[in-house]
Amino acid sequence: MSTIPDIQDTSRYHTHKRALSALATIVHRGDQTLSARRYVSIAAAVAAVGGLLFGYDTGIIASALIFVTQTFSLSTAGQEWVAAALNIGAVFGALISGPISDRWGRRPAIMGAAGIFIAASLGCGLAPDVSTLIAARLWLGVAIGATTQIVPVYVAELAPASRRGGLVSLFQLVFSLGLLLAFFVGYELSGGAESWRAMFMLGAIPAILLALGMLFLPESPRWLLHHEREQHAVSILYRLRGHKDIVRQELDDVLTVDAGQAAGTGGSILRQRWIRPALIAALGVAAFSQLSGPNVIVYYAPIILSQVGLGHSAALLTSVSVGVTSTITTAMGIALIDRVGRRRMMLCMLPVAALSLFVLGAVFLSSAPLVGVRLVLMVVSLLGYIFFNFGSLSVAVWLIAAEVFPLFVRSKAMGMASATVWLSDTLVSLVTLSLVQALGTTGTFWLFGFINVAAFAFVWKYVPETAGTTLEEIETALRSGTFYTHVGNQVATRRKS
């Protein structure tokens, strides 16, 4: 029989007691670990459709903006605001979704975000003027910002520790698939000046799939335990783990940690000194994931390339190659991230991403048309940057934030990390075309190359290796002040053994 830990708080004592009583009702069930493994995979895959929303609407603006500009005769500033409106809304969506999902549950919050996305996608496609379009894209941003906060937390709370890296990073893979889908849709629908309307409205389809899929998924068992719904939580946890002994151990771990966190769980906890290393690591990776420039390519590659001599069709086709490359490298990153490690992947790949941008900038030193060797070098360096940047920062960004924080502040902290992603993305969206005008194409790509070098230095100094480390070990390292050394040493010890 599992022992009840020494819990001072009476309500938490009874929560643990009720959870163990609920567990006693399922002890007769057999080993269902194989079906539980499949169930976790299906749940993670359905929830990750939120990444498809994120990817599709991030990518479709690259194709649609050319035609939106023609329809509404947009200036450079107008183009930047249409692109950036989604990001601004996403900042608010990321910040408000944490408290909402804490109060009402992860599952209803995801379904609510999907509903907003459906309405906003239709609003974008039917917009009669640029002001309405910007307002609709703000609401799209709210929905996308919410999914980037809720989905990684939801999957992290469903997944067993041994599979957490791959399942949480699935969100980024589906994001890349959304990008790829957006680029194909944009290429196929391009032609008429009003073709952007259909591009935006098709975004409602993945949102409908997400809303329907979530009807059949469970609530997070951790959220249910926090809200004293122990019977339901234990039943779901058994479906997710498949064996009573695993469920018993996880219940003890979760509720023991909760007991130790009974005091001081307010918003001020994020300002405590022992949390600071996790904040620095997660928010720094979140910022560099955008400041390093991936959405310079995603948002503006067709416009930049068309301005330097490529036709619209060739520029859009280049975006399709970007989508294919990002999908391949993200899938590779997910396959390797639990084995190679988060930190090691970033340190190996970021220098090559920086070099690719330096080469890409050098290609544009000449104003001659892009043909022959220069054209090949441009495509290779552009895709090389996408491969090595997406395969490192973009794969790790959601995972790092979902695992370095103690569970009792993870939702709020994940909201901060997600908001940091969107604030950084907004900054890049608002200044990229202006940077091209001020610094030229070469200067702009070189600037982002140096930012990739800075990202490498940041990861080297502030981001420990967390692969193969349990959430409890990460929290213990934070509390003991050995976050930068102890976590990585534990991983190295496991690999040697």
Tab-separated table of C-alpha atoms in Angstrom:
chain	number	residue	atom	x	y	z
A	1	MET	CA	0.000	0.000	0.000
A	2	SER	CA	1.361	3.424	-0.889
A	3	THR	CA	2.270	5.574	2.091
A	4	ILE	CA	0.739	8.970	2.588
A	5	PRO	CA	3.434	11.677	2.854
A	6	ASP	CA	3.530	14.089	5.749
A	7	ILE	CA	1.149	16.783	4.542
A	8	GLN	CA	0.489	19.737	6.781
A	9	ASP	CA	-2.391	21.139	4.830
A	10	THR	CA	-5.603	19.256	5.721
A	11	SER	CA	-7.286	19.665	2.345
A	12	ARG	CA	-4.254	18.282	0.563
A	13	TYR	CA	-4.097	15.362	2.981
A	14	HIS	CA	-7.680	14.481	2.091
A	15	THR	CA	-6.971	14.984	-1.621
A	16	HIS	CA	-4.215	12.389	-1.408
A	17	LYS	CA	-6.391	10.045	0.634
A	18	ARG	CA	-9.272	10.311	-1.865
A	19	ALA	CA	-6.871	9.724	-4.755
A	20	LEU	CA	-5.573	6.526	-3.152
A	21	SER	CA	-9.149	5.403	-2.515
A	22	ALA	CA	-9.975	5.987	-6.172
A	23	LEU	CA	-6.885	4.000	-7.127
A	24	ALA	CA	-8.074	1.090	-4.962
A	25	THR	CA	-11.169	0.774	-7.178
A	26	ILE	CA	-9.058	-0.050	-10.248
A	27	VAL	CA	-6.488	-2.410	-8.742
A	28	HIS	CA	-8.242	-5.378	-10.383
A	29	ARG	CA	-7.462	-4.051	-13.868
A	30	GLY	CA	-4.627	-5.716	-15.761
A	31	ASP	CA	-1.599	-4.380	-17.563
A	32	GLN	CA	-2.713	-2.088	-20.405
A	33	THR	CA	0.556	-0.230	-20.999
A	34	LEU	CA	0.589	-0.822	-24.768
A	35	SER	CA	-2.905	0.606	-25.289
A	36	ALA	CA	-2.057	3.443	-22.882
A	37	ARG	CA	1.007	4.295	-24.952
A	38	ARG	CA	-1.153	4.521	-28.075
A	39	TYR	CA	-3.724	6.614	-26.239
A	40	VAL	CA	-1.089	9.132	-25.123
A	41	SER	CA	0.257	9.345	-28.686
A	42	ILE	CA	-3.218	9.964	-30.115
A	43	ALA	CA	-4.004	12.605	-27.495
A	44	ALA	CA	-0.720	14.408	-28.147
A	45	ALA	CA	-1.260	14.269	-31.919
A	46	VAL	CA	-4.795	15.693	-31.729
A	47	ALA	CA	-3.754	18.470	-29.342
A	48	ALA	CA	-0.810	19.274	-31.591
A	49	VAL	CA	-3.264	20.294	-34.325
A	50	GLY	CA	-3.070	23.601	-32.450
A	51	GLY	CA	0.398	23.846	-33.958
A	52	LEU	CA	-1.176	23.449	-37.392
A	53	LEU	CA	-3.238	26.589	-36.757
A	54	PHE	CA	-0.092	28.378	-35.661
A	55	GLY	CA	1.891	27.217	-38.695
A	56	TYR	CA	-0.819	27.756	-41.292
A	57	ASP	CA	-1.609	31.326	-40.350
A	58	THR	CA	2.040	32.188	-39.837
A	59	GLY	CA	2.869	30.863	-43.291
A	60	ILE	CA	-0.157	31.975	-45.281
A	61	ILE	CA	0.626	35.654	-44.748
A	62	ALA	CA	3.811	35.193	-46.797
A	63	SER	CA	1.705	34.269	-49.820
A	64	ALA	CA	-1.355	36.411	-49.089
A	65	LEU	CA	0.490	39.646	-48.314
A	66	ILE	CA	1.502	40.164	-51.937
A	67	PHE	CA	-2.161	40.158	-53.006
A	68	VAL	CA	-3.471	41.989	-49.923
A	69	THR	CA	-1.008	44.756	-50.810
A	70	GLN	CA	-2.482	44.948	-54.299
A	71	THR	CA	-6.097	44.949	-53.077
A	72	PHE	CA	-5.649	47.677	-50.461
A	73	SER	CA	-2.615	49.500	-51.992
A	74	LEU	CA	-0.621	49.029	-48.794
A	75	SER	CA	2.521	50.951	-47.961
A	76	THR	CA	5.536	49.259	-46.352
A	77	ALA	CA	4.173	50.226	-42.933
A	78	GLY	CA	0.751	48.827	-43.880
A	79	GLN	CA	2.287	45.509	-44.898
A	80	GLU	CA	4.180	45.313	-41.599
A	81	TRP	CA	1.025	46.017	-39.554
A	82	VAL	CA	-1.040	43.396	-41.392
A	83	ALA	CA	1.697	40.848	-40.717
A	84	ALA	CA	2.317	41.958	-37.132
A	85	ALA	CA	-1.340	42.200	-36.012
A	86	LEU	CA	-1.445	38.457	-35.434
A	87	ASN	CA	1.651	38.647	-33.251
A	88	ILE	CA	0.277	41.471	-31.125
A	89	GLY	CA	-2.928	39.527	-30.492
A	90	ALA	CA	-0.878	36.436	-29.683
A	91	VAL	CA	0.915	38.254	-26.859
A	92	PHE	CA	-2.428	38.889	-25.144
A	93	GLY	CA	-3.679	35.382	-25.931
A	94	ALA	CA	-0.599	33.833	-24.347
A	95	LEU	CA	-0.881	35.928	-21.184
A	96	ILE	CA	-4.606	35.522	-20.536
A	97	SER	CA	-4.854	31.841	-21.462
A	98	GLY	CA	-2.826	30.689	-18.453
A	99	PRO	CA	-5.309	31.902	-15.824
A	100	ILE	CA	-8.225	30.739	-18.011
A	101	SER	CA	-6.838	27.214	-18.391
A	102	ASP	CA	-6.020	27.093	-14.668
A	103	ARG	CA	-9.595	28.026	-13.787
A	104	TRP	CA	-11.660	26.175	-16.403
A	105	GLY	CA	-9.318	23.416	-17.547
A	106	ARG	CA	-6.836	22.799	-20.352
A	107	ARG	CA	-9.344	21.041	-22.606
A	108	PRO	CA	-12.088	23.730	-22.601
A	109	ALA	CA	-9.452	26.427	-23.081
A	110	ILE	CA	-8.091	24.718	-26.201
A	111	MET	CA	-11.612	24.281	-27.593
A	112	GLY	CA	-12.370	27.953	-26.911
A	113	ALA	CA	-9.231	29.004	-28.769
A	114	ALA	CA	-10.270	26.844	-31.728
A	115	GLY	CA	-13.688	28.555	-31.819
A	116	ILE	CA	-12.089	32.001	-31.878
A	117	PHE	CA	-9.801	30.881	-34.683
A	118	ILE	CA	-12.727	29.701	-36.813
A	119	ALA	CA	-14.533	33.037	-36.492
A	120	ALA	CA	-11.392	35.107	-37.044
A	121	SER	CA	-10.333	33.125	-40.132
A	122	LEU	CA	-13.689	33.815	-41.745
A	123	GLY	CA	-13.441	37.457	-40.671
A	124	CYS	CA	-10.066	37.810	-42.405
A	125	GLY	CA	-11.346	36.320	-45.620
A	126	LEU	CA	-14.449	38.542	-45.686
A	127	ALA	CA	-12.706	41.769	-44.583
A	128	PRO	CA	-13.973	44.751	-46.641
A	129	ASP	CA	-11.054	47.003	-45.697
A	130	VAL	CA	-7.603	46.855	-44.174
A	131	SER	CA	-8.809	47.956	-40.717
A	132	THR	CA	-11.195	45.000	-40.494
A	133	LEU	CA	-8.452	42.683	-41.734
A	134	ILE	CA	-6.056	43.901	-39.033
A	135	ALA	CA	-8.754	43.507	-36.340
A	136	ALA	CA	-9.540	39.951	-37.481
A	137	ARG	CA	-5.842	39.077	-37.480
A	138	LEU	CA	-5.574	40.424	-33.934
A	139	TRP	CA	-8.213	37.869	-32.888
A	140	LEU	CA	-6.423	35.175	-34.856
A	141	GLY	CA	-3.400	36.074	-32.782
A	142	VAL	CA	-5.343	35.734	-29.530
A	143	ALA	CA	-6.355	32.196	-30.521
A	144	ILE	CA	-2.871	31.212	-31.676
A	145	GLY	CA	-1.174	32.738	-28.637
A	146	ALA	CA	-3.509	30.755	-26.413
A	147	THR	CA	-2.752	27.462	-28.170
A	148	THR	CA	1.010	28.039	-27.952
A	149	GLN	CA	0.616	28.388	-24.184
A	150	ILE	CA	-1.975	25.715	-23.451
A	151	VAL	CA	-1.082	22.852	-25.814
A	152	PRO	CA	2.549	22.281	-24.685
A	153	VAL	CA	1.456	22.403	-21.025
A	154	TYR	CA	-1.463	20.033	-21.709
A	155	VAL	CA	0.754	17.520	-23.516
A	156	ALA	CA	3.502	17.784	-20.871
A	157	GLU	CA	0.919	16.965	-18.191
A	158	LEU	CA	-0.379	13.963	-20.160
A	159	ALA	CA	2.970	12.525	-21.265
A	160	PRO	CA	5.156	10.142	-19.224
A	161	ALA	CA	8.616	11.513	-18.413
A	162	SER	CA	10.390	9.150	-20.807
A	163	ARG	CA	8.442	10.478	-23.827
A	164	ARG	CA	7.958	14.096	-22.805
A	165	GLY	CA	10.517	15.583	-25.201
A	166	GLY	CA	9.209	13.996	-28.374
A	167	LEU	CA	5.521	14.431	-27.573
A	168	VAL	CA	5.779	18.103	-26.576
A	169	SER	CA	7.996	18.847	-29.594
A	170	LEU	CA	5.322	17.286	-31.827
A	171	PHE	CA	3.645	20.700	-31.548
A	172	GLN	CA	6.565	22.207	-33.484
A	173	LEU	CA	6.468	19.468	-36.123
A	174	VAL	CA	2.790	20.123	-36.779
A	175	PHE	CA	3.617	23.840	-36.886
A	176	SER	CA	6.074	23.065	-39.703
A	177	LEU	CA	3.432	20.986	-41.468
A	178	GLY	CA	1.100	23.970	-41.153
A	179	LEU	CA	3.753	26.177	-42.717
A	180	LEU	CA	4.194	23.706	-45.546
A	181	LEU	CA	0.440	23.469	-46.087
A	182	ALA	CA	0.194	27.267	-46.121
A	183	PHE	CA	2.944	27.593	-48.720
A	184	PHE	CA	1.330	24.978	-50.980
A	185	VAL	CA	-2.094	26.612	-50.609
A	186	GLY	CA	-0.605	30.028	-51.283
A	187	TYR	CA	1.194	28.777	-54.374
A	188	GLU	CA	-1.851	26.948	-55.757
A	189	LEU	CA	-4.339	29.764	-55.078
A	190	SER	CA	-2.120	32.644	-56.183
A	191	GLY	CA	-3.224	34.419	-59.297
A	192	GLY	CA	-6.114	36.822	-58.827
A	193	ALA	CA	-5.931	39.938	-56.689
A	194	GLU	CA	-8.648	38.543	-54.376
A	195	SER	CA	-7.091	35.087	-53.975
A	196	TRP	CA	-5.912	36.000	-50.452
A	197	ARG	CA	-9.484	35.738	-49.165
A	198	ALA	CA	-9.722	31.997	-49.787
A	199	MET	CA	-6.229	31.549	-48.336
A	200	PHE	CA	-7.334	33.015	-45.004
A	201	MET	CA	-10.720	31.277	-44.838
A	202	LEU	CA	-9.212	27.821	-45.374
A	203	GLY	CA	-7.524	28.277	-41.998
A	204	ALA	CA	-10.865	27.505	-40.347
A	205	ILE	CA	-10.584	23.841	-41.383
A	206	PRO	CA	-7.776	22.799	-38.980
A	207	ALA	CA	-9.517	24.786	-36.220
A	208	ILE	CA	-12.693	22.749	-36.766
A	209	LEU	CA	-10.630	19.537	-36.630
A	210	LEU	CA	-9.023	20.634	-33.359
A	211	ALA	CA	-12.346	21.526	-31.735
A	212	LEU	CA	-13.913	18.203	-32.767
A	213	GLY	CA	-10.857	16.200	-31.753
A	214	MET	CA	-10.723	17.727	-28.285
A	215	LEU	CA	-14.271	16.480	-27.636
A	216	PHE	CA	-12.811	12.963	-27.392
A	217	LEU	CA	-9.698	13.766	-25.352
A	218	PRO	CA	-9.384	13.757	-21.552
A	219	GLU	CA	-8.778	16.654	-19.222
A	220	SER	CA	-5.299	16.892	-17.722
A	221	PRO	CA	-5.224	14.557	-14.683
A	222	ARG	CA	-2.981	17.044	-12.864
A	223	TRP	CA	-5.561	19.817	-13.340
A	224	LEU	CA	-8.282	17.469	-12.058
A	225	LEU	CA	-6.217	16.618	-8.961
A	226	HIS	CA	-5.713	20.305	-8.241
A	227	HIS	CA	-9.481	20.759	-8.412
A	228	GLU	CA	-10.212	17.809	-6.101
A	229	ARG	CA	-11.715	15.576	-8.782
A	230	GLU	CA	-9.651	12.594	-7.744
A	231	GLN	CA	-11.847	9.794	-9.113
A	232	HIS	CA	-11.846	11.275	-12.590
A	233	ALA	CA	-8.113	12.072	-12.422
A	234	VAL	CA	-7.145	8.533	-11.399
A	235	SER	CA	-9.350	7.004	-14.094
A	236	ILE	CA	-7.726	9.165	-16.789
A	237	LEU	CA	-4.249	8.572	-15.420
A	238	TYR	CA	-4.812	4.812	-15.664
A	239	ARG	CA	-5.835	5.181	-19.317
A	240	LEU	CA	-2.651	7.204	-19.915
A	241	ARG	CA	-0.254	4.863	-18.064
A	242	GLY	CA	-1.938	1.451	-18.217
A	243	HIS	CA	-0.680	-0.044	-14.964
A	244	LYS	CA	-1.761	0.504	-11.370
A	245	ASP	CA	1.823	0.575	-10.009
A	246	ILE	CA	2.828	3.351	-12.425
A	247	VAL	CA	-0.317	5.273	-11.529
A	248	ARG	CA	0.336	4.856	-7.801
A	249	GLN	CA	3.915	6.112	-8.121
A	250	GLU	CA	2.877	9.099	-10.213
A	251	LEU	CA	0.109	10.004	-7.773
A	252	ASP	CA	2.586	9.938	-4.889
A	253	ASP	CA	5.079	12.084	-6.822
A	254	VAL	CA	2.490	14.634	-7.922
A	255	LEU	CA	0.750	14.996	-4.572
A	256	THR	CA	3.987	15.033	-2.578
A	257	VAL	CA	5.273	17.874	-4.756
A	258	ASP	CA	1.929	19.637	-4.363
A	259	ALA	CA	2.231	19.345	-0.605
A	260	GLY	CA	5.619	20.978	-0.641
A	261	GLN	CA	4.202	23.791	-2.727
A	262	ALA	CA	1.095	24.485	-0.661
A	263	ALA	CA	2.488	27.804	0.480
A	264	GLY	CA	3.694	30.628	-1.669
A	265	THR	CA	2.103	29.599	-4.963
A	266	GLY	CA	0.941	33.046	-5.972
A	267	GLY	CA	2.200	35.066	-8.906
A	268	SER	CA	5.065	36.427	-6.779
A	269	ILE	CA	6.718	32.993	-6.821
A	270	LEU	CA	8.077	33.747	-10.307
A	271	ARG	CA	10.095	36.596	-8.805
A	272	GLN	CA	11.829	34.388	-6.265
A	273	ARG	CA	15.580	33.973	-6.668
A	274	TRP	CA	15.552	30.186	-7.026
A	275	ILE	CA	13.177	30.370	-10.022
A	276	ARG	CA	15.339	32.928	-11.836
A	277	PRO	CA	17.655	30.471	-13.687
A	278	ALA	CA	14.613	28.751	-15.232
A	279	LEU	CA	13.167	32.119	-16.255
A	280	ILE	CA	16.447	33.185	-17.856
A	281	ALA	CA	16.797	29.910	-19.777
A	282	ALA	CA	13.181	29.662	-20.952
A	283	LEU	CA	12.591	33.324	-21.788
A	284	GLY	CA	16.008	33.659	-23.433
A	285	VAL	CA	15.425	30.691	-25.721
A	286	ALA	CA	11.919	32.017	-26.431
A	287	ALA	CA	13.280	35.438	-27.440
A	288	PHE	CA	16.146	34.100	-29.566
A	289	SER	CA	13.833	31.645	-31.333
A	290	GLN	CA	12.314	34.692	-33.072
A	291	LEU	CA	15.035	37.343	-32.915
A	292	SER	CA	17.333	34.917	-34.760
A	293	GLY	CA	15.175	35.509	-37.828
A	294	PRO	CA	13.168	32.426	-38.899
A	295	ASN	CA	10.084	34.493	-39.627
A	296	VAL	CA	12.105	36.915	-41.737
A	297	ILE	CA	12.121	34.018	-44.176
A	298	VAL	CA	8.593	32.802	-43.408
A	299	TYR	CA	6.864	36.194	-43.611
A	300	TYR	CA	8.903	38.172	-46.089
A	301	ALA	CA	10.952	35.859	-48.305
A	302	PRO	CA	8.508	36.137	-51.255
A	303	ILE	CA	8.471	39.956	-51.062
A	304	ILE	CA	12.248	40.300	-50.537
A	305	LEU	CA	13.051	37.838	-53.320
A	306	SER	CA	10.579	39.420	-55.730
A	307	GLN	CA	12.146	42.829	-55.023
A	308	VAL	CA	15.610	41.541	-56.014
A	309	GLY	CA	14.491	40.101	-59.322
A	310	LEU	CA	12.616	36.822	-58.836
A	311	GLY	CA	9.083	36.688	-60.176
A	312	HIS	CA	6.130	36.165	-57.837
A	313	SER	CA	5.757	32.495	-58.801
A	314	ALA	CA	9.450	31.734	-58.266
A	315	ALA	CA	9.415	33.573	-54.928
A	316	LEU	CA	6.360	31.646	-53.742
A	317	LEU	CA	7.883	28.362	-54.917
A	318	THR	CA	10.960	29.171	-52.816
A	319	SER	CA	8.623	29.473	-49.834
A	320	VAL	CA	7.318	25.972	-50.561
A	321	SER	CA	10.914	24.702	-50.358
A	322	VAL	CA	11.257	26.529	-47.027
A	323	GLY	CA	8.181	24.682	-45.755
A	324	VAL	CA	9.473	21.291	-46.914
A	325	THR	CA	12.864	21.911	-45.313
A	326	SER	CA	11.412	23.107	-42.005
A	327	THR	CA	9.180	20.032	-41.817
A	328	ILE	CA	12.039	17.615	-42.498
A	329	THR	CA	14.405	19.225	-40.020
A	330	THR	CA	11.733	19.480	-37.314
A	331	ALA	CA	10.908	15.778	-37.699
A	332	MET	CA	14.625	15.015	-37.445
A	333	GLY	CA	14.931	17.215	-34.358
A	334	ILE	CA	12.013	15.478	-32.620
A	335	ALA	CA	13.559	12.075	-33.356
A	336	LEU	CA	16.889	13.147	-31.846
A	337	ILE	CA	16.031	15.593	-29.078
A	338	ASP	CA	15.583	12.979	-26.334
A	339	ARG	CA	18.736	11.108	-27.406
A	340	VAL	CA	21.118	13.895	-28.423
A	341	GLY	CA	19.788	16.466	-25.977
A	342	ARG	CA	18.290	19.944	-26.193
A	343	ARG	CA	21.460	21.898	-25.390
A	344	ARG	CA	23.768	19.840	-27.593
A	345	MET	CA	21.508	20.172	-30.645
A	346	MET	CA	21.370	23.943	-30.286
A	347	LEU	CA	25.123	24.292	-29.778
A	348	CYS	CA	25.891	22.123	-32.814
A	349	MET	CA	23.390	23.677	-35.204
A	350	LEU	CA	23.283	27.410	-34.401
A	351	PRO	CA	26.796	28.170	-35.744
A	352	VAL	CA	25.844	26.645	-39.121
A	353	ALA	CA	22.597	28.668	-39.126
A	354	ALA	CA	24.658	31.839	-38.601
A	355	LEU	CA	27.100	30.887	-41.358
A	356	SER	CA	24.190	30.258	-43.747
A	357	LEU	CA	22.881	33.797	-43.143
A	358	PHE	CA	26.317	35.303	-43.704
A	359	VAL	CA	26.548	33.465	-47.046
A	360	LEU	CA	22.980	34.453	-47.926
A	361	GLY	CA	23.791	38.108	-47.290
A	362	ALA	CA	26.947	37.883	-49.414
A	363	VAL	CA	24.885	36.598	-52.346
A	364	PHE	CA	23.047	39.932	-52.444
A	365	LEU	CA	26.199	42.082	-52.443
A	366	SER	CA	25.831	42.243	-56.209
A	367	SER	CA	22.798	43.914	-57.742
A	368	ALA	CA	23.012	41.673	-60.822
A	369	PRO	CA	20.069	39.319	-61.492
A	370	LEU	CA	20.020	36.110	-59.463
A	371	VAL	CA	21.051	33.459	-61.979
A	372	GLY	CA	23.462	30.555	-62.213
A	373	VAL	CA	25.765	29.898	-59.291
A	374	ARG	CA	24.432	32.865	-57.272
A	375	LEU	CA	20.884	31.561	-57.542
A	376	VAL	CA	21.941	28.082	-56.410
A	377	LEU	CA	23.991	29.544	-53.546
A	378	MET	CA	21.036	31.692	-52.487
A	379	VAL	CA	18.677	28.702	-52.345
A	380	VAL	CA	21.201	26.442	-50.581
A	381	SER	CA	22.106	29.028	-47.931
A	382	LEU	CA	18.474	30.019	-47.352
A	383	LEU	CA	17.402	26.388	-46.900
A	384	GLY	CA	20.524	25.691	-44.855
A	385	TYR	CA	19.564	28.446	-42.446
A	386	ILE	CA	16.028	27.052	-42.132
A	387	PHE	CA	17.401	23.535	-41.586
A	388	PHE	CA	19.819	24.465	-38.803
A	389	ASN	CA	17.740	27.152	-37.093
A	390	PHE	CA	14.449	25.258	-37.116
A	391	GLY	CA	16.259	22.069	-36.120
A	392	SER	CA	17.614	23.693	-32.969
A	393	LEU	CA	15.892	26.739	-31.471
A	394	SER	CA	12.515	26.155	-33.060
A	395	VAL	CA	12.362	22.521	-31.942
A	396	ALA	CA	13.522	23.267	-28.390
A	397	VAL	CA	11.641	26.495	-27.648
A	398	TRP	CA	8.304	25.037	-26.489
A	399	LEU	CA	9.925	22.050	-24.798
A	400	ILE	CA	12.409	24.043	-22.691
A	401	ALA	CA	9.663	26.265	-21.293
A	402	ALA	CA	7.383	23.281	-20.635
A	403	GLU	CA	9.943	21.380	-18.546
A	404	VAL	CA	12.294	23.742	-16.676
A	405	PHE	CA	9.626	25.294	-14.437
A	406	PRO	CA	8.135	23.676	-11.326
A	407	LEU	CA	4.757	22.223	-12.151
A	408	PHE	CA	2.828	24.529	-9.832
A	409	VAL	CA	3.855	27.622	-11.835
A	410	ARG	CA	4.242	25.981	-15.237
A	411	SER	CA	1.032	27.340	-16.769
A	412	LYS	CA	1.779	30.954	-15.815
A	413	ALA	CA	5.453	30.647	-16.714
A	414	MET	CA	4.596	29.028	-20.044
A	415	GLY	CA	2.317	31.992	-20.735
A	416	MET	CA	5.265	34.319	-20.141
A	417	ALA	CA	7.495	32.270	-22.434
A	418	SER	CA	4.837	32.174	-25.146
A	419	ALA	CA	4.278	35.937	-24.806
A	420	THR	CA	8.040	36.432	-25.148
A	421	VAL	CA	7.998	34.447	-28.389
A	422	TRP	CA	5.225	36.614	-29.754
A	423	LEU	CA	6.694	39.926	-28.555
A	424	SER	CA	9.986	39.045	-30.225
A	425	ASP	CA	8.179	37.917	-33.361
A	426	THR	CA	6.200	41.176	-33.381
A	427	LEU	CA	9.399	43.196	-33.211
A	428	VAL	CA	10.888	41.250	-36.109
A	429	SER	CA	7.668	41.581	-38.137
A	430	LEU	CA	7.478	45.331	-37.641
A	431	VAL	CA	11.081	46.152	-38.529
A	432	THR	CA	12.163	43.638	-41.190
A	433	LEU	CA	11.095	45.522	-44.313
A	434	SER	CA	12.324	48.769	-42.777
A	435	LEU	CA	15.660	47.083	-42.056
A	436	VAL	CA	15.877	45.967	-45.683
A	437	GLN	CA	15.333	49.577	-46.748
A	438	ALA	CA	17.865	50.950	-44.230
A	439	LEU	CA	20.573	48.256	-44.288
A	440	GLY	CA	19.894	46.565	-47.611
A	441	THR	CA	19.220	42.872	-48.099
A	442	THR	CA	22.830	41.958	-47.306
A	443	GLY	CA	23.001	44.026	-44.114
A	444	THR	CA	19.688	42.615	-42.877
A	445	PHE	CA	20.710	38.985	-43.315
A	446	TRP	CA	24.113	39.668	-41.727
A	447	LEU	CA	22.438	41.316	-38.738
A	448	PHE	CA	20.345	38.211	-38.131
A	449	GLY	CA	23.487	36.110	-38.600
A	450	PHE	CA	25.118	37.907	-35.668
A	451	ILE	CA	21.973	37.368	-33.597
A	452	ASN	CA	22.333	33.621	-34.222
A	453	VAL	CA	25.893	33.878	-32.899
A	454	ALA	CA	24.528	35.638	-29.786
A	455	ALA	CA	21.944	32.847	-29.391
A	456	PHE	CA	24.763	30.276	-29.416
A	457	ALA	CA	26.586	32.194	-26.658
A	458	PHE	CA	23.386	32.421	-24.595
A	459	VAL	CA	22.687	28.687	-24.801
A	460	TRP	CA	26.304	27.919	-23.900
A	461	LYS	CA	26.112	30.023	-20.738
A	462	TYR	CA	22.525	29.763	-19.505
A	463	VAL	CA	20.785	26.602	-20.806
A	464	PRO	CA	21.626	23.280	-19.124
A	465	GLU	CA	20.963	19.879	-20.642
A	466	THR	CA	17.585	18.554	-19.469
A	467	ALA	CA	17.160	15.473	-21.677
A	468	GLY	CA	16.589	12.346	-19.632
A	469	THR	CA	16.067	14.336	-16.434
A	470	THR	CA	12.801	14.083	-14.538
A	471	LEU	CA	10.794	17.171	-13.719
A	472	GLU	CA	11.390	16.534	-10.028
A	473	GLU	CA	15.180	16.476	-10.553
A	474	ILE	CA	15.013	19.770	-12.450
A	475	GLU	CA	13.021	21.365	-9.633
A	476	THR	CA	15.432	19.990	-7.021
A	477	ALA	CA	18.366	21.478	-8.935
A	478	LEU	CA	16.594	24.835	-9.075
A	479	ARG	CA	15.895	24.840	-5.350
A	480	SER	CA	19.474	23.824	-4.499
A	481	GLY	CA	21.026	26.450	-6.795
A	482	THR	CA	22.720	23.886	-9.056
A	483	PHE	CA	20.471	24.299	-12.106
A	484	TYR	CA	23.320	25.114	-14.511
A	485	THR	CA	25.579	22.265	-13.413
A	486	HIS	CA	23.663	19.548	-11.599
A	487	VAL	CA	21.020	18.913	-14.281
A	488	GLY	CA	23.610	18.470	-17.023
A	489	ASN	CA	25.802	16.305	-14.790
A	490	GLN	CA	22.872	13.963	-14.111
A	491	VAL	CA	22.345	13.513	-17.849
A	492	ALA	CA	26.052	12.868	-18.451
A	493	THR	CA	26.137	10.302	-15.631
A	494	ARG	CA	23.145	8.445	-17.100
A	495	ARG	CA	24.737	8.335	-20.549
A	496	LYS	CA	28.009	6.926	-19.172
A	497	SER	CA	26.149	4.269	-17.244
